[in-house]
Amino acid sequence: MKGYDFFRPMTELDLDWVLSIEQQAYDFPWSRRGFEQALDDGLAYVFCDAQQHKLGYACFLTVLDEVHLLNFCVAPKCQRQGIGRVALQALQKHFCAANYQIMLLEVRVSNAAIGLYESLGFVQNGIRPNYYAAWDYQDGELVKVREDALLMSCALKTD
């Protein structure tokens, strides 16, 4: 995809924008503290176009040779344009080059991004019951419920 300059490290200067996008994209957004922790861990990135306009972000945690995708978001106005695919492919290559072996994630079972993840080599490994907070209409009222998480992984290297 031309015109994109994926990706750069997230900084504190990005946090207001990231929090705004997080609140637009999710019913149960991360807190500022969650993103500050990701910055402290040094594994938070922003996706930008060639003019350095922010398009989305990702936060990771690493353990040994595993990299865990904790938060991956394309700004709602930029979704359905292939940005998520290009960004995640670039991040997979980045972590592969850094000798990580596997990328892991949890995703809501209702999330349309499951198809994207599968198309990029992720496989389903299991279910984490009642992992996410969610909203549901019950008897005409909006109530807080729980939603399962799908556990997925993708090999970054083959032996």
PDB file of N, CA and C in Angstrom, residues 102-138:
ATOM      1  N   ILE A 102       6.741 -16.207  18.115  1.00  0.00           N
ATOM      2  CA  ILE A 102       5.286 -16.334  18.032  1.00  0.00           C
ATOM      3  C   ILE A 102       4.620 -15.040  18.480  1.00  0.00           C
ATOM      4  N   MET A 103       3.516 -14.698  17.836  1.00  0.00           N
ATOM      5  CA  MET A 103       2.697 -13.561  18.240  1.00  0.00           C
ATOM      6  C   MET A 103       1.365 -14.116  18.741  1.00  0.00           C
ATOM      7  N   LEU A 104       0.935 -13.629  19.887  1.00  0.00           N
ATOM      8  CA  LEU A 104      -0.297 -14.078  20.533  1.00  0.00           C
ATOM      9  C   LEU A 104      -1.260 -12.907  20.667  1.00  0.00           C
ATOM     10  N   LEU A 105      -2.556 -13.213  20.714  1.00  0.00           N
ATOM     11  CA  LEU A 105      -3.548 -12.174  20.976  1.00  0.00           C
ATOM     12  C   LEU A 105      -4.827 -12.795  21.505  1.00  0.00           C
ATOM     13  N   GLU A 106      -5.636 -11.958  22.133  1.00  0.00           N
ATOM     14  CA  GLU A 106      -7.015 -12.288  22.471  1.00  0.00           C
ATOM     15  C   GLU A 106      -7.882 -11.297  21.715  1.00  0.00           C
ATOM     16  N   VAL A 107      -9.024 -11.755  21.226  1.00  0.00           N
ATOM     17  CA  VAL A 107      -9.940 -10.895  20.486  1.00  0.00           C
ATOM     18  C   VAL A 107     -11.368 -11.302  20.848  1.00  0.00           C
ATOM     19  N   ARG A 108     -12.243 -10.321  20.943  1.00  0.00           N
ATOM     20  CA  ARG A 108     -13.654 -10.632  21.204  1.00  0.00           C
ATOM     21  C   ARG A 108     -14.169 -11.593  20.131  1.00  0.00           C
ATOM     22  N   VAL A 109     -14.976 -12.544  20.520  1.00  0.00           N
ATOM     23  CA  VAL A 109     -15.515 -13.488  19.537  1.00  0.00           C
ATOM     24  C   VAL A 109     -16.406 -12.788  18.512  1.00  0.00           C
ATOM     25  N   SER A 110     -16.875 -11.585  18.818  1.00  0.00           N
ATOM     26  CA  SER A 110     -17.733 -10.828  17.895  1.00  0.00           C
ATOM     27  C   SER A 110     -16.950  -9.858  17.009  1.00  0.00           C
ATOM     28  N   ASN A 111     -15.639  -9.788  17.164  1.00  0.00           N
ATOM     29  CA  ASN A 111     -14.830  -8.783  16.467  1.00  0.00           C
ATOM     30  C   ASN A 111     -14.590  -9.184  15.007  1.00  0.00           C
ATOM     31  N   ALA A 112     -14.920  -8.284  14.099  1.00  0.00           N
ATOM     32  CA  ALA A 112     -14.736  -8.538  12.666  1.00  0.00           C
ATOM     33  C   ALA A 112     -13.268  -8.714  12.288  1.00  0.00           C
ATOM     34  N   ALA A 113     -12.348  -8.274  13.139  1.00  0.00           N
ATOM     35  CA  ALA A 113     -10.913  -8.393  12.841  1.00  0.00           C
ATOM     36  C   ALA A 113     -10.422  -9.840  12.867  1.00  0.00           C
ATOM     37  N   ILE A 114     -11.224 -10.770  13.344  1.00  0.00           N
ATOM     38  CA  ILE A 114     -10.805 -12.179  13.364  1.00  0.00           C
ATOM     39  C   ILE A 114     -10.424 -12.630  11.958  1.00  0.00           C
ATOM     40  N   GLY A 115     -11.196 -12.235  10.964  1.00  0.00           N
ATOM     41  CA  GLY A 115     -10.883 -12.590   9.576  1.00  0.00           C
ATOM     42  C   GLY A 115      -9.545 -12.038   9.131  1.00  0.00           C
ATOM     43  N   LEU A 116      -9.244 -10.804   9.530  1.00  0.00           N
ATOM     44  CA  LEU A 116      -7.941 -10.207   9.217  1.00  0.00           C
ATOM     45  C   LEU A 116      -6.830 -11.031   9.852  1.00  0.00           C
ATOM     46  N   TYR A 117      -6.979 -11.330  11.137  1.00  0.00           N
ATOM     47  CA  TYR A 117      -5.943 -12.097  11.831  1.00  0.00           C
ATOM     48  C   TYR A 117      -5.721 -13.455  11.160  1.00  0.00           C
ATOM     49  N   GLU A 118      -6.804 -14.135  10.820  1.00  0.00           N
ATOM     50  CA  GLU A 118      -6.661 -15.447  10.172  1.00  0.00           C
ATOM     51  C   GLU A 118      -5.969 -15.319   8.819  1.00  0.00           C
ATOM     52  N   SER A 119      -6.278 -14.255   8.081  1.00  0.00           N
ATOM     53  CA  SER A 119      -5.653 -14.072   6.764  1.00  0.00           C
ATOM     54  C   SER A 119      -4.157 -13.771   6.871  1.00  0.00           C
ATOM     55  N   LEU A 120      -3.708 -13.354   8.056  1.00  0.00           N
ATOM     56  CA  LEU A 120      -2.294 -13.057   8.284  1.00  0.00           C
ATOM     57  C   LEU A 120      -1.579 -14.194   9.014  1.00  0.00           C
ATOM     58  N   GLY A 121      -2.209 -15.361   9.047  1.00  0.00           N
ATOM     59  CA  GLY A 121      -1.542 -16.536   9.587  1.00  0.00           C
ATOM     60  C   GLY A 121      -1.885 -16.903  11.016  1.00  0.00           C
ATOM     61  N   PHE A 122      -2.756 -16.151  11.656  1.00  0.00           N
ATOM     62  CA  PHE A 122      -3.152 -16.495  13.022  1.00  0.00           C
ATOM     63  C   PHE A 122      -4.104 -17.684  12.995  1.00  0.00           C
ATOM     64  N   VAL A 123      -3.956 -18.551  13.975  1.00  0.00           N
ATOM     65  CA  VAL A 123      -4.850 -19.696  14.135  1.00  0.00           C
ATOM     66  C   VAL A 123      -5.517 -19.596  15.498  1.00  0.00           C
ATOM     67  N   GLN A 124      -6.703 -20.190  15.584  1.00  0.00           N
ATOM     68  CA  GLN A 124      -7.448 -20.181  16.836  1.00  0.00           C
ATOM     69  C   GLN A 124      -6.916 -21.274  17.751  1.00  0.00           C
ATOM     70  N   ASN A 125      -6.634 -20.883  19.005  1.00  0.00           N
ATOM     71  CA  ASN A 125      -6.071 -21.825  19.968  1.00  0.00           C
ATOM     72  C   ASN A 125      -7.007 -22.164  21.119  1.00  0.00           C
ATOM     73  N   GLY A 126      -8.050 -21.392  21.300  1.00  0.00           N
ATOM     74  CA  GLY A 126      -8.951 -21.657  22.413  1.00  0.00           C
ATOM     75  C   GLY A 126      -9.837 -20.463  22.698  1.00  0.00           C
ATOM     76  N   ILE A 127     -10.608 -20.610  23.760  1.00  0.00           N
ATOM     77  CA  ILE A 127     -11.556 -19.580  24.192  1.00  0.00           C
ATOM     78  C   ILE A 127     -11.252 -19.229  25.642  1.00  0.00           C
ATOM     79  N   ARG A 128     -11.299 -17.956  25.953  1.00  0.00           N
ATOM     80  CA  ARG A 128     -11.210 -17.498  27.336  1.00  0.00           C
ATOM     81  C   ARG A 128     -12.613 -17.000  27.704  1.00  0.00           C
ATOM     82  N   PRO A 129     -13.387 -17.796  28.449  1.00  0.00           N
ATOM     83  CA  PRO A 129     -14.782 -17.439  28.735  1.00  0.00           C
ATOM     84  C   PRO A 129     -14.909 -16.150  29.552  1.00  0.00           C
ATOM     85  N   ASN A 130     -15.903 -15.368  29.190  1.00  0.00           N
ATOM     86  CA  ASN A 130     -16.285 -14.167  29.958  1.00  0.00           C
ATOM     87  C   ASN A 130     -15.127 -13.205  30.182  1.00  0.00           C
ATOM     88  N   TYR A 131     -14.272 -13.052  29.206  1.00  0.00           N
ATOM     89  CA  TYR A 131     -13.049 -12.251  29.349  1.00  0.00           C
ATOM     90  C   TYR A 131     -13.307 -10.753  29.252  1.00  0.00           C
ATOM     91  N   TYR A 132     -14.162 -10.346  28.321  1.00  0.00           N
ATOM     92  CA  TYR A 132     -14.388  -8.923  28.056  1.00  0.00           C
ATOM     93  C   TYR A 132     -15.718  -8.447  28.626  1.00  0.00           C
ATOM     94  N   ALA A 133     -15.724  -7.211  29.102  1.00  0.00           N
ATOM     95  CA  ALA A 133     -16.990  -6.552  29.421  1.00  0.00           C
ATOM     96  C   ALA A 133     -17.680  -6.221  28.103  1.00  0.00           C
ATOM     97  N   ALA A 134     -19.005  -6.276  28.103  1.00  0.00           N
ATOM     98  CA  ALA A 134     -19.767  -6.003  26.886  1.00  0.00           C
ATOM     99  C   ALA A 134     -21.136  -5.450  27.271  1.00  0.00           C
ATOM    100  N   TRP A 135     -21.835  -4.948  26.271  1.00  0.00           N
ATOM    101  CA  TRP A 135     -23.208  -4.477  26.454  1.00  0.00           C
ATOM    102  C   TRP A 135     -24.147  -5.403  25.695  1.00  0.00           C
ATOM    103  N   ASP A 136     -25.346  -5.591  26.241  1.00  0.00           N
ATOM    104  CA  ASP A 136     -26.356  -6.406  25.572  1.00  0.00           C
ATOM    105  C   ASP A 136     -27.729  -5.858  25.943  1.00  0.00           C
ATOM    106  N   TYR A 137     -28.666  -5.970  25.001  1.00  0.00           N
ATOM    107  CA  TYR A 137     -30.051  -5.593  25.298  1.00  0.00           C
ATOM    108  C   TYR A 137     -30.770  -6.798  25.872  1.00  0.00           C
ATOM    109  N   GLN A 138     -31.325  -6.621  27.061  1.00  0.00           N
ATOM    110  CA  GLN A 138     -32.106  -7.671  27.701  1.00  0.00           C
ATOM    111  C   GLN A 138     -33.397  -7.052  28.192  1.00  0.00           C
TER     112      GLN A 138
END
